[in-house]
């Protein structure tokens, strides 16, 4: 598959998606949302690698196999009904420049390997999900604004205004006494 195999990369440069019918040809066009902007592509290079499946009512988990599409530059799965954690396999998308998973039902923490692996990411939108915990502030993730994370009421840390609580759970007085008694004995 061309999205995973770099050997096809050199052969596809400057070729456009079109059908040659002798004296005439048909040239495909497509409208995608890339980096937050709606863009109509008239001449589509065959090396252009994007998945734009927004607004399709897809549900269930995001397929782990998407992490195998290592030549992806844009991944937009927004405005669906995905109900899973963000797959850690997305960390393998090291060429990714735009990731939009907004307006789904994703839950759990943002995987640290994801923040560590996506070093070319210039657009991130994880807003309006059910994500929890502290936002990893490493590499590219340290550059994103509050808008990238808004609408996740249990998400905390910079750039959000809600700070994470690092307090240890408090023990009841009887548990506290038993704990200290065991140390003395």
PDB file of C-alpha atoms in Angstrom:
ATOM      1  CA  UNK A   1       0.000   0.000   0.000  1.00  0.00           C
ATOM      2  CA  UNK A   2       1.360   3.418  -0.960  1.00  0.00           C
ATOM      3  CA  UNK A   3       0.651   4.954   2.449  1.00  0.00           C
ATOM      4  CA  UNK A   4       3.037   2.538   4.124  1.00  0.00           C
ATOM      5  CA  UNK A   5       5.686   1.795   1.509  1.00  0.00           C
ATOM      6  CA  UNK A   6       8.403   4.373   0.869  1.00  0.00           C
ATOM      7  CA  UNK A   7       9.623   2.562  -2.281  1.00  0.00           C
ATOM      8  CA  UNK A   8       6.655   3.997  -4.192  1.00  0.00           C
ATOM      9  CA  UNK A   9       7.459   7.523  -3.000  1.00  0.00           C
ATOM     10  CA  UNK A  10      10.149   8.264  -5.621  1.00  0.00           C
ATOM     11  CA  UNK A  11       8.076   6.864  -8.496  1.00  0.00           C
ATOM     12  CA  UNK A  12       5.013   8.976  -7.718  1.00  0.00           C
ATOM     13  CA  UNK A  13       6.534  12.456  -7.582  1.00  0.00           C
ATOM     14  CA  UNK A  14       4.761  15.080  -9.686  1.00  0.00           C
ATOM     15  CA  UNK A  15       2.112  12.699 -10.981  1.00  0.00           C
ATOM     16  CA  UNK A  16      -1.484  13.849 -10.663  1.00  0.00           C
ATOM     17  CA  UNK A  17      -4.651  11.828 -10.186  1.00  0.00           C
ATOM     18  CA  UNK A  18      -6.294  11.875 -13.605  1.00  0.00           C
ATOM     19  CA  UNK A  19      -7.773   9.583 -16.229  1.00  0.00           C
ATOM     20  CA  UNK A  20      -6.317   9.852 -19.728  1.00  0.00           C
ATOM     21  CA  UNK A  21      -8.958   9.192 -22.420  1.00  0.00           C
ATOM     22  CA  UNK A  22      -6.944   9.900 -25.566  1.00  0.00           C
ATOM     23  CA  UNK A  23      -7.720  13.469 -26.695  1.00  0.00           C
ATOM     24  CA  UNK A  24      -9.393  14.365 -23.369  1.00  0.00           C
ATOM     25  CA  UNK A  25      -8.703  13.623 -19.753  1.00  0.00           C
ATOM     26  CA  UNK A  26     -10.603  13.809 -16.507  1.00  0.00           C
ATOM     27  CA  UNK A  27      -8.911  15.419 -13.537  1.00  0.00           C
ATOM     28  CA  UNK A  28     -10.214  14.606 -10.072  1.00  0.00           C
ATOM     29  CA  UNK A  29     -10.891  17.342  -7.531  1.00  0.00           C
ATOM     30  CA  UNK A  30     -11.598  16.968  -3.859  1.00  0.00           C
ATOM     31  CA  UNK A  31     -12.442  19.253  -0.964  1.00  0.00           C
ATOM     32  CA  UNK A  32     -10.760  18.459   2.342  1.00  0.00           C
ATOM     33  CA  UNK A  33     -10.324  20.153   5.675  1.00  0.00           C
ATOM     34  CA  UNK A  34      -6.604  20.542   6.191  1.00  0.00           C
ATOM     35  CA  UNK A  35      -5.097  22.264   9.194  1.00  0.00           C
ATOM     36  CA  UNK A  36      -8.447  23.804  10.064  1.00  0.00           C
ATOM     37  CA  UNK A  37      -9.085  25.231   6.593  1.00  0.00           C
ATOM     38  CA  UNK A  38     -11.400  23.938   3.893  1.00  0.00           C
ATOM     39  CA  UNK A  39      -9.303  23.458   0.766  1.00  0.00           C
ATOM     40  CA  UNK A  40     -10.358  22.387  -2.727  1.00  0.00           C
ATOM     41  CA  UNK A  41      -7.605  20.425  -4.401  1.00  0.00           C
ATOM     42  CA  UNK A  42      -7.776  20.686  -8.184  1.00  0.00           C
ATOM     43  CA  UNK A  43      -4.515  18.991  -9.066  1.00  0.00           C
ATOM     44  CA  UNK A  44      -3.950  16.181  -6.588  1.00  0.00           C
ATOM     45  CA  UNK A  45      -0.413  14.889  -6.452  1.00  0.00           C
ATOM     46  CA  UNK A  46      -0.248  11.125  -6.074  1.00  0.00           C
ATOM     47  CA  UNK A  47       2.196  11.644  -3.201  1.00  0.00           C
ATOM     48  CA  UNK A  48      -0.481  13.596  -1.292  1.00  0.00           C
ATOM     49  CA  UNK A  49      -1.357  11.415   1.663  1.00  0.00           C
ATOM     50  CA  UNK A  50      -4.378  12.341   3.718  1.00  0.00           C
ATOM     51  CA  UNK A  51      -7.274  10.566   5.357  1.00  0.00           C
ATOM     52  CA  UNK A  52     -10.313  12.808   5.742  1.00  0.00           C
ATOM     53  CA  UNK A  53     -13.183  10.821   7.254  1.00  0.00           C
ATOM     54  CA  UNK A  54     -14.886  13.591   9.222  1.00  0.00           C
ATOM     55  CA  UNK A  55     -18.663  13.723   9.741  1.00  0.00           C
ATOM     56  CA  UNK A  56     -19.380  10.078   8.929  1.00  0.00           C
ATOM     57  CA  UNK A  57     -20.918   8.726  12.169  1.00  0.00           C
ATOM     58  CA  UNK A  58     -18.124   6.145  12.483  1.00  0.00           C
ATOM     59  CA  UNK A  59     -18.198   4.554  15.915  1.00  0.00           C
ATOM     60  CA  UNK A  60     -16.278   2.069  18.003  1.00  0.00           C
ATOM     61  CA  UNK A  61     -12.524   2.229  18.441  1.00  0.00           C
ATOM     62  CA  UNK A  62     -10.204   4.053  16.072  1.00  0.00           C
ATOM     63  CA  UNK A  63      -8.493   1.238  14.138  1.00  0.00           C
ATOM     64  CA  UNK A  64      -4.944   0.544  15.361  1.00  0.00           C
ATOM     65  CA  UNK A  65      -4.005  -0.114  11.719  1.00  0.00           C
ATOM     66  CA  UNK A  66      -4.084   3.613  10.953  1.00  0.00           C
ATOM     67  CA  UNK A  67      -0.724   3.729  12.750  1.00  0.00           C
ATOM     68  CA  UNK A  68       0.730   1.710   9.862  1.00  0.00           C
ATOM     69  CA  UNK A  69       0.060   4.539   7.362  1.00  0.00           C
ATOM     70  CA  UNK A  70       3.456   6.072   8.040  1.00  0.00           C
ATOM     71  CA  UNK A  71       3.369   8.407   5.030  1.00  0.00           C
ATOM     72  CA  UNK A  72       0.242  10.264   6.190  1.00  0.00           C
ATOM     73  CA  UNK A  73       0.489  14.038   6.420  1.00  0.00           C
ATOM     74  CA  UNK A  74      -3.118  14.745   7.402  1.00  0.00           C
ATOM     75  CA  UNK A  75      -5.522  12.665   9.506  1.00  0.00           C
ATOM     76  CA  UNK A  76      -9.015  14.034  10.145  1.00  0.00           C
ATOM     77  CA  UNK A  77     -11.449  11.748  11.981  1.00  0.00           C
ATOM     78  CA  UNK A  78     -13.421  14.584  13.601  1.00  0.00           C
ATOM     79  CA  UNK A  79     -17.186  14.744  14.150  1.00  0.00           C
ATOM     80  CA  UNK A  80     -17.766  11.007  14.365  1.00  0.00           C
ATOM     81  CA  UNK A  81     -18.713   8.802  17.315  1.00  0.00           C
ATOM     82  CA  UNK A  82     -15.416   7.024  18.028  1.00  0.00           C
ATOM     83  CA  UNK A  83     -15.535   5.547  21.536  1.00  0.00           C
ATOM     84  CA  UNK A  84     -12.104   4.431  22.614  1.00  0.00           C
ATOM     85  CA  UNK A  85      -8.817   5.650  23.890  1.00  0.00           C
ATOM     86  CA  UNK A  86      -6.508   7.375  21.420  1.00  0.00           C
ATOM     87  CA  UNK A  87      -4.516   4.481  19.958  1.00  0.00           C
ATOM     88  CA  UNK A  88      -0.849   4.631  20.884  1.00  0.00           C
ATOM     89  CA  UNK A  89      -0.134   3.267  17.388  1.00  0.00           C
ATOM     90  CA  UNK A  90      -0.713   6.787  16.032  1.00  0.00           C
ATOM     91  CA  UNK A  91       2.742   7.641  17.428  1.00  0.00           C
ATOM     92  CA  UNK A  92       4.198   5.898  14.347  1.00  0.00           C
ATOM     93  CA  UNK A  93       2.772   8.616  12.077  1.00  0.00           C
ATOM     94  CA  UNK A  94       6.018  10.565  12.275  1.00  0.00           C
ATOM     95  CA  UNK A  95       5.280  12.586   9.091  1.00  0.00           C
ATOM     96  CA  UNK A  96       1.892  13.765  10.354  1.00  0.00           C
ATOM     97  CA  UNK A  97       1.409  17.541  10.197  1.00  0.00           C
ATOM     98  CA  UNK A  98      -2.290  17.753  11.082  1.00  0.00           C
ATOM     99  CA  UNK A  99      -4.293  15.556  13.474  1.00  0.00           C
ATOM    100  CA  UNK A 100      -7.980  16.258  14.126  1.00  0.00           C
ATOM    101  CA  UNK A 101      -9.827  13.861  16.426  1.00  0.00           C
ATOM    102  CA  UNK A 102     -12.239  16.486  17.760  1.00  0.00           C
ATOM    103  CA  UNK A 103     -15.926  15.977  18.527  1.00  0.00           C
ATOM    104  CA  UNK A 104     -15.871  12.256  19.186  1.00  0.00           C
ATOM    105  CA  UNK A 105     -16.304  10.287  22.416  1.00  0.00           C
ATOM    106  CA  UNK A 106     -12.639   9.468  23.000  1.00  0.00           C
ATOM    107  CA  UNK A 107     -11.707   8.848  26.624  1.00  0.00           C
ATOM    108  CA  UNK A 108      -8.663   8.207  28.785  1.00  0.00           C
ATOM    109  CA  UNK A 109      -5.312   9.953  28.900  1.00  0.00           C
ATOM    110  CA  UNK A 110      -3.501  11.428  25.932  1.00  0.00           C
ATOM    111  CA  UNK A 111      -0.757   8.848  25.281  1.00  0.00           C
ATOM    112  CA  UNK A 112       2.718  10.240  26.016  1.00  0.00           C
ATOM    113  CA  UNK A 113       4.209   8.241  23.092  1.00  0.00           C
ATOM    114  CA  UNK A 114       1.800  10.123  20.810  1.00  0.00           C
ATOM    115  CA  UNK A 115       3.134  13.475  22.008  1.00  0.00           C
ATOM    116  CA  UNK A 116       6.684  12.175  21.772  1.00  0.00           C
ATOM    117  CA  UNK A 117       6.379  10.683  18.274  1.00  0.00           C
ATOM    118  CA  UNK A 118       4.531  13.380  16.303  1.00  0.00           C
ATOM    119  CA  UNK A 119       7.424  15.794  15.805  1.00  0.00           C
ATOM    120  CA  UNK A 120       6.130  17.518  12.635  1.00  0.00           C
ATOM    121  CA  UNK A 121       2.645  18.196  13.982  1.00  0.00           C
ATOM    122  CA  UNK A 122       1.612  21.800  13.353  1.00  0.00           C
ATOM    123  CA  UNK A 123      -2.158  21.404  13.895  1.00  0.00           C
ATOM    124  CA  UNK A 124      -3.760  19.387  16.688  1.00  0.00           C
ATOM    125  CA  UNK A 125      -7.424  19.277  17.626  1.00  0.00           C
ATOM    126  CA  UNK A 126      -8.510  16.925  20.415  1.00  0.00           C
ATOM    127  CA  UNK A 127     -11.338  19.190  21.606  1.00  0.00           C
ATOM    128  CA  UNK A 128     -14.780  18.023  22.690  1.00  0.00           C
ATOM    129  CA  UNK A 129     -14.035  14.478  23.725  1.00  0.00           C
ATOM    130  CA  UNK A 130     -13.947  12.857  27.171  1.00  0.00           C
ATOM    131  CA  UNK A 131     -10.186  12.904  27.690  1.00  0.00           C
ATOM    132  CA  UNK A 132      -8.797  12.973  31.232  1.00  0.00           C
ATOM    133  CA  UNK A 133      -5.555  13.627  33.054  1.00  0.00           C
ATOM    134  CA  UNK A 134      -2.639  15.905  32.409  1.00  0.00           C
ATOM    135  CA  UNK A 135      -1.794  17.108  28.910  1.00  0.00           C
ATOM    136  CA  UNK A 136       1.706  15.957  27.949  1.00  0.00           C
ATOM    137  CA  UNK A 137       3.764  19.110  27.423  1.00  0.00           C
ATOM    138  CA  UNK A 138       6.602  17.666  25.367  1.00  0.00           C
ATOM    139  CA  UNK A 139       7.883  18.449  21.886  1.00  0.00           C
ATOM    140  CA  UNK A 140       5.122  19.733  19.565  1.00  0.00           C
ATOM    141  CA  UNK A 141       2.394  19.335  22.188  1.00  0.00           C
ATOM    142  CA  UNK A 142       3.959  22.216  24.134  1.00  0.00           C
ATOM    143  CA  UNK A 143       3.129  24.583  21.244  1.00  0.00           C
ATOM    144  CA  UNK A 144      -0.638  24.074  21.018  1.00  0.00           C
ATOM    145  CA  UNK A 145      -3.225  26.480  22.397  1.00  0.00           C
ATOM    146  CA  UNK A 146      -6.126  25.867  24.743  1.00  0.00           C
ATOM    147  CA  UNK A 147      -8.425  25.460  21.697  1.00  0.00           C
ATOM    148  CA  UNK A 148      -6.718  22.159  20.855  1.00  0.00           C
ATOM    149  CA  UNK A 149      -7.985  20.641  24.126  1.00  0.00           C
ATOM    150  CA  UNK A 150     -11.175  22.549  25.100  1.00  0.00           C
ATOM    151  CA  UNK A 151     -14.362  20.683  25.914  1.00  0.00           C
ATOM    152  CA  UNK A 152     -12.584  17.872  27.799  1.00  0.00           C
ATOM    153  CA  UNK A 153     -13.747  18.787  31.299  1.00  0.00           C
ATOM    154  CA  UNK A 154     -11.461  16.293  33.072  1.00  0.00           C
ATOM    155  CA  UNK A 155      -8.321  17.257  31.157  1.00  0.00           C
ATOM    156  CA  UNK A 156      -5.888  19.492  33.033  1.00  0.00           C
ATOM    157  CA  UNK A 157      -2.543  21.251  32.845  1.00  0.00           C
ATOM    158  CA  UNK A 158      -1.086  23.768  30.455  1.00  0.00           C
ATOM    159  CA  UNK A 159      -2.334  25.275  28.196  1.00  0.00           C
ATOM    160  CA  UNK A 160      -5.712  24.852  29.976  1.00  0.00           C
ATOM    161  CA  UNK A 161      -6.599  27.028  32.928  1.00  0.00           C
ATOM    162  CA  UNK A 162      -7.473  24.010  35.113  1.00  0.00           C
ATOM    163  CA  UNK A 163      -4.450  22.822  37.055  1.00  0.00           C
ATOM    164  CA  UNK A 164      -3.889  19.175  37.838  1.00  0.00           C
ATOM    165  CA  UNK A 165      -4.155  18.067  41.455  1.00  0.00           C
ATOM    166  CA  UNK A 166      -1.106  16.134  42.582  1.00  0.00           C
ATOM    167  CA  UNK A 167      -2.392  15.477  46.101  1.00  0.00           C
ATOM    168  CA  UNK A 168      -2.060  11.949  47.391  1.00  0.00           C
ATOM    169  CA  UNK A 169      -5.370  10.386  48.448  1.00  0.00           C
ATOM    170  CA  UNK A 170      -5.995  11.053  52.113  1.00  0.00           C
ATOM    171  CA  UNK A 171      -6.312   8.086  54.431  1.00  0.00           C
ATOM    172  CA  UNK A 172      -9.158   7.786  56.909  1.00  0.00           C
ATOM    173  CA  UNK A 173      -8.075   8.185  60.559  1.00  0.00           C
ATOM    174  CA  UNK A 174      -8.427   4.435  61.317  1.00  0.00           C
ATOM    175  CA  UNK A 175      -6.361   3.502  58.241  1.00  0.00           C
ATOM    176  CA  UNK A 176      -3.797   6.162  59.204  1.00  0.00           C
ATOM    177  CA  UNK A 177      -3.474   4.693  62.713  1.00  0.00           C
ATOM    178  CA  UNK A 178      -3.137   1.121  61.360  1.00  0.00           C
ATOM    179  CA  UNK A 179      -0.466   2.258  58.901  1.00  0.00           C
ATOM    180  CA  UNK A 180       1.625   3.952  61.601  1.00  0.00           C
ATOM    181  CA  UNK A 181       1.158   1.070  64.032  1.00  0.00           C
ATOM    182  CA  UNK A 182       2.559  -1.349  61.407  1.00  0.00           C
ATOM    183  CA  UNK A 183       5.635   0.869  60.947  1.00  0.00           C
ATOM    184  CA  UNK A 184       6.354   0.990  64.697  1.00  0.00           C
ATOM    185  CA  UNK A 185       5.930  -2.761  65.136  1.00  0.00           C
TER     186      UNK A 185
END
